Coordinates of C-alpha atoms and ligand atoms in Angstrom, one line a residue:
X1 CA 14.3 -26.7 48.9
X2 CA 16.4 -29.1 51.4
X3 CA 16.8 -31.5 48.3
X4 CA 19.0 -29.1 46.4
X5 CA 21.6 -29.4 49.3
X6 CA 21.9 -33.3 48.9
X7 CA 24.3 -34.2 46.0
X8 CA 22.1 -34.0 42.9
X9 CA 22.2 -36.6 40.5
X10 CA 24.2 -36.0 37.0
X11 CA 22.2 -34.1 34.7
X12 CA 21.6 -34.7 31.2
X13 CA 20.2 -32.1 28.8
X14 CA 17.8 -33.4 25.9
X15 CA 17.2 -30.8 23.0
X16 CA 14.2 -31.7 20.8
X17 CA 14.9 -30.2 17.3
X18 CA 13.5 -32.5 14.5
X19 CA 10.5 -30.9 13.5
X20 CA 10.3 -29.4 10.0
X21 CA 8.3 -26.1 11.6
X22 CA 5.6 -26.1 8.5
X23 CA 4.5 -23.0 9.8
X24 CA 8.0 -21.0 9.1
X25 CA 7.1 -22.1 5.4
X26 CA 10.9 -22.3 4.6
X27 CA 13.4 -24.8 2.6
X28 CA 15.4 -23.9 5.7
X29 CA 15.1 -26.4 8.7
X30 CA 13.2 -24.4 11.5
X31 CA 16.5 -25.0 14.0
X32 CA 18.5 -23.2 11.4
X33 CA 16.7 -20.6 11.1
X34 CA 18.9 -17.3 12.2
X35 CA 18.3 -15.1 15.1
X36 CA 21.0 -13.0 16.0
X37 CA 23.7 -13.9 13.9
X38 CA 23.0 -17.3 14.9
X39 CA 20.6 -20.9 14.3
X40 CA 18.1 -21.3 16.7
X41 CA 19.5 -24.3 18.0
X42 CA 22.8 -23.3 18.4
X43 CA 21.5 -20.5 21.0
X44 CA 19.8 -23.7 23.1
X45 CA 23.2 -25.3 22.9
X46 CA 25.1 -22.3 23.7
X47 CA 22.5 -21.9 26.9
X48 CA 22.8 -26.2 28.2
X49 CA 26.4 -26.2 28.3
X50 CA 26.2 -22.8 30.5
X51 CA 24.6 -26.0 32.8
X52 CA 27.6 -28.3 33.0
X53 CA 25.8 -31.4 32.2
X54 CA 26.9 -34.9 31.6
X55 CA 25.7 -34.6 28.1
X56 CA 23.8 -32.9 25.7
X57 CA 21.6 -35.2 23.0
X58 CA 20.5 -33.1 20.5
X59 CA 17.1 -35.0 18.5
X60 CA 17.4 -34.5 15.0
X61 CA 15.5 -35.6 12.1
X62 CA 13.5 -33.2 9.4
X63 CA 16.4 -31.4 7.8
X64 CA 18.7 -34.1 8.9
X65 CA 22.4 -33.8 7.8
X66 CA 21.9 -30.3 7.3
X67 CA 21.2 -29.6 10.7
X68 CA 24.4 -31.7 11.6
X69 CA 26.1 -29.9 9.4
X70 CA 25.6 -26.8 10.1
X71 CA 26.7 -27.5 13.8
X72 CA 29.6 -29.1 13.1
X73 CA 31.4 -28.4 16.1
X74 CA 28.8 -28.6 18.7
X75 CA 29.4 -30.7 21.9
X76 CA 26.7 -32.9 21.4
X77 CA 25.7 -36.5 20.9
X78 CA 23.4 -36.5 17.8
X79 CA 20.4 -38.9 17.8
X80 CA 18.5 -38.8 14.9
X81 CA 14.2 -39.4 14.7
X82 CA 13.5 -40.7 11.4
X83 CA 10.0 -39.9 11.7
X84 CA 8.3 -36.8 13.4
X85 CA 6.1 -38.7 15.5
X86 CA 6.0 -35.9 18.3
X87 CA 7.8 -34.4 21.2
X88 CA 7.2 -37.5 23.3
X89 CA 8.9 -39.9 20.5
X90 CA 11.6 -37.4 20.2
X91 CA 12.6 -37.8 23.3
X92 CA 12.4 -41.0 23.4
X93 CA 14.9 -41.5 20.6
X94 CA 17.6 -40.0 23.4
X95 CA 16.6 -42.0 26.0
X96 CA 18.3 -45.0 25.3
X97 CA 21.6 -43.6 26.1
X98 CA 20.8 -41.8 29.3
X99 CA 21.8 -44.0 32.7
X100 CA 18.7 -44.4 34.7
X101 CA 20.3 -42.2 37.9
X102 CA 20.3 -39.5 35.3
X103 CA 18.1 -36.2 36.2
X104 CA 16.8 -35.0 32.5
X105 CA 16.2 -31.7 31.4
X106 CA 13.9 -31.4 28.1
X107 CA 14.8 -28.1 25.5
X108 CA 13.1 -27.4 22.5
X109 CA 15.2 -26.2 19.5
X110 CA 12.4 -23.6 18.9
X111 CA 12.4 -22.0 22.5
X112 CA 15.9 -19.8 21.8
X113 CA 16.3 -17.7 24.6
X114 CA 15.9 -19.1 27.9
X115 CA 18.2 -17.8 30.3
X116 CA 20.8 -19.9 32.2
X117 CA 18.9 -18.7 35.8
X118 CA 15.9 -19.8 35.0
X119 CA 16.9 -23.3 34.0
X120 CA 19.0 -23.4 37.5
X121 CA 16.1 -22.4 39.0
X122 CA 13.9 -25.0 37.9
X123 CA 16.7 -28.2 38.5
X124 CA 16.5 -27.1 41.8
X125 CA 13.3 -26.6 42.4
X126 CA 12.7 -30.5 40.9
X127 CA 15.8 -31.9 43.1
X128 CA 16.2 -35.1 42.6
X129 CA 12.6 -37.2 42.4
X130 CA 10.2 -34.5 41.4
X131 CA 9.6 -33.0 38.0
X132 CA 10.3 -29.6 37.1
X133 CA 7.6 -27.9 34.1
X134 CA 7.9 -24.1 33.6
X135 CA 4.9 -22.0 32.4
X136 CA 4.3 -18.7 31.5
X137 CA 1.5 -16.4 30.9
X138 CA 2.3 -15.5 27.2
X139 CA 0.2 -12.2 26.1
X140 CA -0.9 -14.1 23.4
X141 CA -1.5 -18.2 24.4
X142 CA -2.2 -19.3 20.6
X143 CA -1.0 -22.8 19.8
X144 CA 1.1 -23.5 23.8
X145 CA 0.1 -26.0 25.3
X146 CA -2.4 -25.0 28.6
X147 CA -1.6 -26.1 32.2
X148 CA -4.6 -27.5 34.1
X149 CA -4.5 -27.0 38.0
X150 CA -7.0 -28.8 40.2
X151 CA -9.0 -26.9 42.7
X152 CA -6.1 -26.3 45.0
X153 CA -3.9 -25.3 42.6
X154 CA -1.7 -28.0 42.0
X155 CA -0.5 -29.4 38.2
X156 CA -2.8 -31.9 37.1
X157 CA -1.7 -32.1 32.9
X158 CA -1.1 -30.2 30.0
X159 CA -3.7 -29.6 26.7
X160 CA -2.3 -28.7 23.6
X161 CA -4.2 -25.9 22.1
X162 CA -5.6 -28.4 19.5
X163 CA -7.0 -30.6 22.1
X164 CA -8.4 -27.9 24.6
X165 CA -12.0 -27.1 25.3
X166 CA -12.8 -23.8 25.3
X167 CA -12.9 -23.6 29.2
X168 CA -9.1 -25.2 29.2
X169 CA -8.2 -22.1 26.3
X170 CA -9.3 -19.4 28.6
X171 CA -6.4 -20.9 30.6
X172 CA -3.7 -18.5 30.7
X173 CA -0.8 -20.6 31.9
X174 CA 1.4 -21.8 29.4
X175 CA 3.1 -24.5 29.1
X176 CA 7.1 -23.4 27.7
X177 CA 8.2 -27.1 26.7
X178 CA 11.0 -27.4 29.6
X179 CA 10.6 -29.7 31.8
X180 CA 13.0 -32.1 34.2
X181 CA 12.4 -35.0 35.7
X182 CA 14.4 -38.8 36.7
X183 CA 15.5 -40.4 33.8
X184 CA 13.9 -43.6 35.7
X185 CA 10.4 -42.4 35.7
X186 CA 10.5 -40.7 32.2
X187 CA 11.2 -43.9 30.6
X188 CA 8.4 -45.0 32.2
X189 CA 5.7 -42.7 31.0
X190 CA 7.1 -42.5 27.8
X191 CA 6.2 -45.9 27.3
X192 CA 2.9 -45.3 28.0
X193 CA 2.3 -42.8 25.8
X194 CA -0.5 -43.2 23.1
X195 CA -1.4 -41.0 20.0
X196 CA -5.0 -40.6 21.0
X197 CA -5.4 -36.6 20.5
X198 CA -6.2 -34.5 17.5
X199 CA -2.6 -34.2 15.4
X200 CA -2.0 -38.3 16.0
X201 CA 1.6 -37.5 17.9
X202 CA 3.1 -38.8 20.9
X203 CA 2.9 -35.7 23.1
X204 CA 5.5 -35.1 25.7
X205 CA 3.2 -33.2 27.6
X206 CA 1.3 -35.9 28.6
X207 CA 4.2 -37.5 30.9
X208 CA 2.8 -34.4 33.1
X209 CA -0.9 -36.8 33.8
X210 CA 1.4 -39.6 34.3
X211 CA 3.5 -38.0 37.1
X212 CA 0.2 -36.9 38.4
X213 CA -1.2 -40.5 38.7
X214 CA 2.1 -42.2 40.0
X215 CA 2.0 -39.6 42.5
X216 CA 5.1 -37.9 41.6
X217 CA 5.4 -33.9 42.8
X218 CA 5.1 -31.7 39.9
X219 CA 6.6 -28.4 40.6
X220 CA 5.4 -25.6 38.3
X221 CA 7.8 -22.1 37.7
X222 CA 6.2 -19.6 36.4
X223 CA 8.5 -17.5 34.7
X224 CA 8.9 -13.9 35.5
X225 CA 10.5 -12.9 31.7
X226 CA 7.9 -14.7 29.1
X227 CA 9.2 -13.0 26.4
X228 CA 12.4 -15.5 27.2
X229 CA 10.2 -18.7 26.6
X230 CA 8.4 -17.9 23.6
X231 CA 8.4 -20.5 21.1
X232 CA 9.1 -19.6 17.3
X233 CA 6.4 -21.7 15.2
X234 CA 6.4 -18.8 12.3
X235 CA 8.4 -15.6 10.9
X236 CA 6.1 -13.4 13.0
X237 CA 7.7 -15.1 16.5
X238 CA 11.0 -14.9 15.0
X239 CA 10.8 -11.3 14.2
X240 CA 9.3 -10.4 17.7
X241 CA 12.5 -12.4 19.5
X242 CA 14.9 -10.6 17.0
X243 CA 13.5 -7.7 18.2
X244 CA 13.9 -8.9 21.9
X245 CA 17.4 -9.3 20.4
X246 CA 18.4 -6.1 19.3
X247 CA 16.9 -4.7 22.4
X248 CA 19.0 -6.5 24.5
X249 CA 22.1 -5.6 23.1
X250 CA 21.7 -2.2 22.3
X251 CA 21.1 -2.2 25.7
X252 CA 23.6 -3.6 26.9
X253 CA 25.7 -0.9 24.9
X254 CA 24.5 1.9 26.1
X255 CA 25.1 0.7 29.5
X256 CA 28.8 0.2 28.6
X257 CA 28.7 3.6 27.3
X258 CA 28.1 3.4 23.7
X259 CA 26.4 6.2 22.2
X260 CA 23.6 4.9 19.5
X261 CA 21.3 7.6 17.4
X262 CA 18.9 5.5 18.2
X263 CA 19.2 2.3 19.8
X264 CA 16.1 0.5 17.8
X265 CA 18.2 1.0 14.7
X266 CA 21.0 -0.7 15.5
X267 CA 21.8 -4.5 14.7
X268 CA 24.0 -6.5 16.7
X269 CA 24.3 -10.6 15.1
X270 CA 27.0 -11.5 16.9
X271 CA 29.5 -10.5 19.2
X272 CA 30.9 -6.5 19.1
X273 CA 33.6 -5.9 21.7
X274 CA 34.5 -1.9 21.7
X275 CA 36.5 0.7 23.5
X276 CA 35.4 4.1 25.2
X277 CA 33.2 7.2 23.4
X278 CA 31.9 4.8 20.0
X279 CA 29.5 6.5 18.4
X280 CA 26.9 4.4 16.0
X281 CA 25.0 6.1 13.8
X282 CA 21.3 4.6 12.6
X283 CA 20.9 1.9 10.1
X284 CA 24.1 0.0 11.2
X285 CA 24.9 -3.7 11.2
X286 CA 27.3 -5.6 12.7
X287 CA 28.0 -9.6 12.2
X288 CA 30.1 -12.0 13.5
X289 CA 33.2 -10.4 15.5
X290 CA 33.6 -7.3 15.5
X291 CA 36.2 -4.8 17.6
X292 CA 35.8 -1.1 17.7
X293 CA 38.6 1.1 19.4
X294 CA 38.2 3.8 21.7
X295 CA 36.3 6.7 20.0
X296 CA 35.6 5.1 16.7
X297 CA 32.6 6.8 14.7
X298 CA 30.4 4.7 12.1
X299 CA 28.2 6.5 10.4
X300 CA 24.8 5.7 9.0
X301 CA 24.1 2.8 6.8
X302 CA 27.5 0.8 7.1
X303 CA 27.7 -3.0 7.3
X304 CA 30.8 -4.2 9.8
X305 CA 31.4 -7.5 9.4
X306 CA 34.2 -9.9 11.4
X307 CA 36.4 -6.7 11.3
X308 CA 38.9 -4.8 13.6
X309 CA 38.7 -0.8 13.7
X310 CA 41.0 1.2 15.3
X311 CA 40.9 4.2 17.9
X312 CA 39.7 7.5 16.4
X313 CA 38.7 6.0 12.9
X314 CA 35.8 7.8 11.3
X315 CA 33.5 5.5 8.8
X316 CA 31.3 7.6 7.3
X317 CA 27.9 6.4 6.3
X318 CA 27.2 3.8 3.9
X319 CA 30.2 1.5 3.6
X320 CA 30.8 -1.9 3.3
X321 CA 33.5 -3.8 5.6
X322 CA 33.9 -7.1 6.1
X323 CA 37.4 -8.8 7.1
X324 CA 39.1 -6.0 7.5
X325 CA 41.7 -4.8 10.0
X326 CA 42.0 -1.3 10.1
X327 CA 43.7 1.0 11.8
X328 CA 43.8 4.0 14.2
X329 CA 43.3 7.2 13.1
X330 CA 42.1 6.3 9.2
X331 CA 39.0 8.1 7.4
X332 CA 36.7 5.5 5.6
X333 CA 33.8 6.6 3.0
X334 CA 31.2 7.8 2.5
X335 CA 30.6 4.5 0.3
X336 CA 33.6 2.6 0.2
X337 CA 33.8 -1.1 0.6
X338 CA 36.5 -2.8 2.3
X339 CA 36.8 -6.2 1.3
X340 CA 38.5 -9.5 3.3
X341 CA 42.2 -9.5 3.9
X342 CA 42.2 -5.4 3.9
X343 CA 44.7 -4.2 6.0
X344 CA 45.0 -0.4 6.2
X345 CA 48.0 1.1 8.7
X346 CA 47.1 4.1 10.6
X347 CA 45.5 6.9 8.9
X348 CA 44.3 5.4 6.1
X349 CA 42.0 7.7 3.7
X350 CA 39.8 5.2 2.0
X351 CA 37.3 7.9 0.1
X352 CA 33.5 7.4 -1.9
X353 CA 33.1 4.2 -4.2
X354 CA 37.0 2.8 -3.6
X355 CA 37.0 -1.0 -3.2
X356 CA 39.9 -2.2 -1.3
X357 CA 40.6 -5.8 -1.5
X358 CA 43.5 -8.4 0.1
X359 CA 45.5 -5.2 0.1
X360 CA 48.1 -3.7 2.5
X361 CA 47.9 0.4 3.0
X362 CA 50.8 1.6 4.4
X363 CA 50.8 4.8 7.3
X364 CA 48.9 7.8 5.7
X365 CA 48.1 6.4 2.3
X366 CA 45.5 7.6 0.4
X367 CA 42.6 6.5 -2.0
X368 CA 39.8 9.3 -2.0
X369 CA 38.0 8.5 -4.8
X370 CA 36.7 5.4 -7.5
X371 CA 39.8 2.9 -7.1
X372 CA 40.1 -0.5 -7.0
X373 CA 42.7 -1.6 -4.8
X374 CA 43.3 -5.3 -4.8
X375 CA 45.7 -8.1 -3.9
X376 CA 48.0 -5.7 -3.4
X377 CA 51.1 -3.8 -1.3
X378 CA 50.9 -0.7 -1.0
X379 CA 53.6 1.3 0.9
X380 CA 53.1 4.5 3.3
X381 CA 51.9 8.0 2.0
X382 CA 51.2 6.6 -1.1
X383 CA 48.1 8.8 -3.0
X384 CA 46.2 6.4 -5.3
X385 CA 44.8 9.0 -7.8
X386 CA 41.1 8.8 -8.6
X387 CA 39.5 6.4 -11.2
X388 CA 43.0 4.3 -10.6
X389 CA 42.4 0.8 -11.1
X390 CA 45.1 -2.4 -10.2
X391 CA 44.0 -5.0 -12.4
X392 CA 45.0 -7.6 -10.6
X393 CA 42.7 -10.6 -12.4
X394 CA 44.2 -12.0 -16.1
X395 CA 40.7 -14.1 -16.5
X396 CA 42.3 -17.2 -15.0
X397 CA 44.8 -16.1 -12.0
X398 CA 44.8 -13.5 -9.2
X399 CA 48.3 -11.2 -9.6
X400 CA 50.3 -9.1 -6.8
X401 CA 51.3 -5.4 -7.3
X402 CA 53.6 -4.1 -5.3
X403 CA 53.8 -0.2 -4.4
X404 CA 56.2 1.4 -3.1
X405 CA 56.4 3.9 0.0
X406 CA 55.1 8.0 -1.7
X407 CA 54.0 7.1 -5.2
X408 CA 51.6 8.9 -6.6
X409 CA 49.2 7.7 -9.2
X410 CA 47.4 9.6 -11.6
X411 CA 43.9 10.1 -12.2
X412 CA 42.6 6.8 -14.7
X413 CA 45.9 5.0 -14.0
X414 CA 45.7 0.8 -14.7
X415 CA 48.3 -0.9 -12.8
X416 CA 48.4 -4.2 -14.7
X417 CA 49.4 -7.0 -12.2
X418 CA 52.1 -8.6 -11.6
X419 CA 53.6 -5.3 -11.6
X420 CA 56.1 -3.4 -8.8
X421 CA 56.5 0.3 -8.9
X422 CA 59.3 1.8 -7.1
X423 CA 59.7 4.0 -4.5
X424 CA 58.5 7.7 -4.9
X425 CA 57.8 6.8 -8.7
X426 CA 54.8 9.1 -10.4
X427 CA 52.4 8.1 -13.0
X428 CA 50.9 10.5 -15.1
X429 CA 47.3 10.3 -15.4
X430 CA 45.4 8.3 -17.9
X431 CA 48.8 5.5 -18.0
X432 CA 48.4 2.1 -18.1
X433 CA 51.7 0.4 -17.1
X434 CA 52.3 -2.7 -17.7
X435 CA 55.6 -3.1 -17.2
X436 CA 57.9 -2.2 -13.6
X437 CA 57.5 1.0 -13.1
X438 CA 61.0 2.7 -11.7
X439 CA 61.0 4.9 -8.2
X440 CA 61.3 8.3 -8.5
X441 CA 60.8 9.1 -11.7
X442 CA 57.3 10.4 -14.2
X443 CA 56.4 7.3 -15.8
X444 CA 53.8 8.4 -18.9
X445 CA 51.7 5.3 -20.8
X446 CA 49.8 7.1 -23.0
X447 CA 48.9 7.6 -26.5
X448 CA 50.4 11.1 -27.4
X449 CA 48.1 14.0 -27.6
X450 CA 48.2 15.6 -31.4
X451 CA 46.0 18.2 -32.5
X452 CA 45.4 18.0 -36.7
X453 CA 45.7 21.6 -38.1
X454 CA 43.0 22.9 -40.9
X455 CA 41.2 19.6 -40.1
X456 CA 37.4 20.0 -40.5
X457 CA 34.5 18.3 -39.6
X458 CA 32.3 15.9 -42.2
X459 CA 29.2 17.8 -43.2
X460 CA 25.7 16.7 -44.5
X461 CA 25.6 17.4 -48.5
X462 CA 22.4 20.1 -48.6
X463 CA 18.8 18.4 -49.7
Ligands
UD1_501 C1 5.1 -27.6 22.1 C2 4.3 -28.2 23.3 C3 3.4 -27.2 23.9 C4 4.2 -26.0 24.3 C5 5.0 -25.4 23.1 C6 6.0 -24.4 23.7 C7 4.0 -30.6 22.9 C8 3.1 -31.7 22.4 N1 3.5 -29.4 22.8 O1 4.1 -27.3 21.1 O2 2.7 -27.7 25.0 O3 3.3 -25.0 24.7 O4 5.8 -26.5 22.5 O5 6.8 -23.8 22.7 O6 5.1 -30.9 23.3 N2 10.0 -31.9 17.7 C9 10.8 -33.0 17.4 N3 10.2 -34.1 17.0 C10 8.8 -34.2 16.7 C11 8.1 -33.0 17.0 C12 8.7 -31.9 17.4 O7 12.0 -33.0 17.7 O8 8.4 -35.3 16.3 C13 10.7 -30.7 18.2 C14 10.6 -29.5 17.3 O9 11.7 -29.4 16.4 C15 10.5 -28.3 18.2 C16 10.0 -28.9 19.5 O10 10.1 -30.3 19.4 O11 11.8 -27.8 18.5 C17 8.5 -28.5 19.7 O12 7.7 -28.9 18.6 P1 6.5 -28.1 18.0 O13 5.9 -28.9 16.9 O14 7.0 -26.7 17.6 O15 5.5 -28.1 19.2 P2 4.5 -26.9 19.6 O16 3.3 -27.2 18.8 O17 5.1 -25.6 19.6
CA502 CA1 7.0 -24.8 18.9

């Protein structure tokens, strides 16, 4: 590997994702298709700029502005294949724009989870003038492409599945779709290319032969992780690398010292960042961003979504949570959902079927049971009696209440917004206030309980 110590020419990363993937038999573009938390493409992008290239060129075409658009902020140069004429016309579409001194490395938006070492290892092993292909020996081969060897083992050219004779299919080496090679020469046998095989495309696999013939070294790495290089073509390959997923970051938790139930029922799409002693209970999801504090318990069944949760804080199972900041020290379900914009102070008691909304909770305020708690302020050690409802929505606008610090709500109180209720105030069960409600003070909205003497009940006249 002397070549690797000469300076290596600038490297620019092709990523071949205009293909409709039929096979996913989905309205949604095969690259967008989630794994993780995240498209399929955007894991390929996320994985080439761990590279440092020049650029990245990003091929897109069936799905068009969606794709784009769904990737808004990507570092990438977009070039877009009007027609799906195969992976060899796809990458011609980028070529254009790539200098000829240019070393290119080919990704497939389908392939999501190559690792960063074994795309280093390959742009090595090519250097400069040679081309790089890595293979692997899938457990099942169905639809990759085969690589041929000659007798003494050296690359001679790829078969797709389609095309292969049933000697070539007993072939067990794969072909993953990444390959690198000079820009110069590329161009070259892309031009060459014909769309003489069984599906009439413009195979990119068959710059492989043209290497060959031009006598242009072909290094092969096989790749020691296959599972890292599988191709998604339908839901079946997708739910296999979720799986991969999941058991690499539940992994990964364990090993930071998470405790999980059982890590093969835990979900991680996207990023969890936690402290010491978390304990995850079965069943539970996480998305986006989420931050556990030292010691935090979630129980089984809850959904954690782009949310902060402080040290000690026990969520029992089934709740909802998404957008939340919430504290040390605070008590959430069983069933509770905690909505966007819900920010509860240290211990918080959010109890069984409360919804808390773009709401403020104040140190030790409590709503244990059936409330719905939204747009609102809500001071400390305030106890939001069960069934108590802030209706906050007039049909048209969104109102703010305002609570102050210790009130206590009855049972089957409406707080009709915009409302304020001072400091220490009480109201009696079954009120609906409509009006400010004064601090420290029994505030009483309803009808007057009467009980009618000698009044009897209607009877049926006798048949
Ligand atoms: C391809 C390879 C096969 C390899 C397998 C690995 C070819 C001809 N075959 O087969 O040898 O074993 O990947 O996963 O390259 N694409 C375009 N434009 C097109 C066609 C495809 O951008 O016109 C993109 C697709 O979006 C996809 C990638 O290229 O990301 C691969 O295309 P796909 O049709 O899935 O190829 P395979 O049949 O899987
Ligand atoms: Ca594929």
């Amino acid at each position: 590997m002397a070549k690797a110590v000469t300076r290596p020419a600038p490297l620019s990363i092709v990523v071949l994702a205009a293909g409709e993937g039929k096979r996913m038999r989905s309205a949604l573009p095969k690259v967008l298709q989630p794994l993780a938390g995240r498209p399929l493409l955007q894991h390929v992008i996320d994985t080439a700029r761990t590279l440092a290239p020049s650029a990245i060129h990003v091929v897109y075409g069936h799905g068009g502005e969606r794709v784009r658009a769904a990737l808004p902020d990507a570092p990438v140069s977009w070039t877009l294949q009007e027609q799906q004429l195969g992976t060899g016309h796809a990458l011609l579409q980028a070529m254009p724009q790539i200098p000829d001194d240019h070393r290119v490395l080919v990704l497939y938006g389908d392939v999501p989870l190559l690792g960063h070492d074994t795309l280093r290892q390959l742009i090595d092993l090519a250097g400069t003038d040679a081309v790089g292909l890595l293979t692997a020996r899938f457990a099942d081969p169905a639809g990759y492409g085969r690589i041929v060897r000659n007798a003494r083992g050296l690359v001679q050219k790829i078969v797709e599945h389609k095309d292969a004779s049933t000697r070539q299919l007993a072939l067990r080496e794969c072909n993953t779709g990444v390959l690198v090679g000079p820009a110069r020469r590329l161009r070259g046998w892309l031009a060459r290319l014909t769309s003489a095989n069984r599906q009439g495309e413009y195979y990119l696999t068959d710059v492989i032969a043209s290497a060959v013939k031009d006598q242009v070294p072909v290094h092969a790495l096989l790749t020691a992780e296959p599972a890292e290089a599988t191709g998604v073509n339908d839901r079946a390959q997708l739910a296999e690398l979720e799986n991969l997923c999941r058991l690499r970051s539940t992994r990964e938790l364990l090993l930071a010292g998470v405790t999980l139930a059982d890590p093969a029922r835990v979900d991680v799409r996207g990023t969890l960042t936690h402290g010491q002693d978390v304990f995850i209970d079965v069943n539970v999801i996480f998305e986006g961003r989420v931050a556990l504090g030292d010691r935090v318990h979630i129980g089984a069944g809850c959904l954690v979504r782009d949310s902060e949760i402080g040290a000690d804080t026990q969520v029992h199972p089934h709740c909802l949570i998404e957008g939340a900041l919430i504290g040390p020290d605070c008590r959430i379900g069983p069933f509770a959902r905690v909505r966007p914009a819900a920010t509860l102070a240290p211990e918080v008691h959010i109890g069984n079927f409360v919804e808390v909304k773009n709401a403020q909770l104040g140190a030790g305020s409590k709503a244990n049971h059936l409330a719905y708690v939204g747009d609102a302020e809500v001071g400390s050690r305030v106890n939001i009696g069960a069934g108590t409802i802030i209706a906050n929505y007039d049909g048209a606008a969104k109102h703010r209440t305002t609570i102050g610090d210790d009130v206590h709500t009855g049972s089957n109180s409406v707080l009709v917004a915009p409302i304020i209720v001072g400091a220490g105030a009480t109201i009696a069960a079954g009120s609906t206030v409509t009006r400010e409600v004064p601090g420290g003070k029994l505030t009483i909205a309803r009808a007057q309980q009467t009980t009618i003497e000698g009044w009897q009940r209607p009877v049926k006249p006798a048949k």
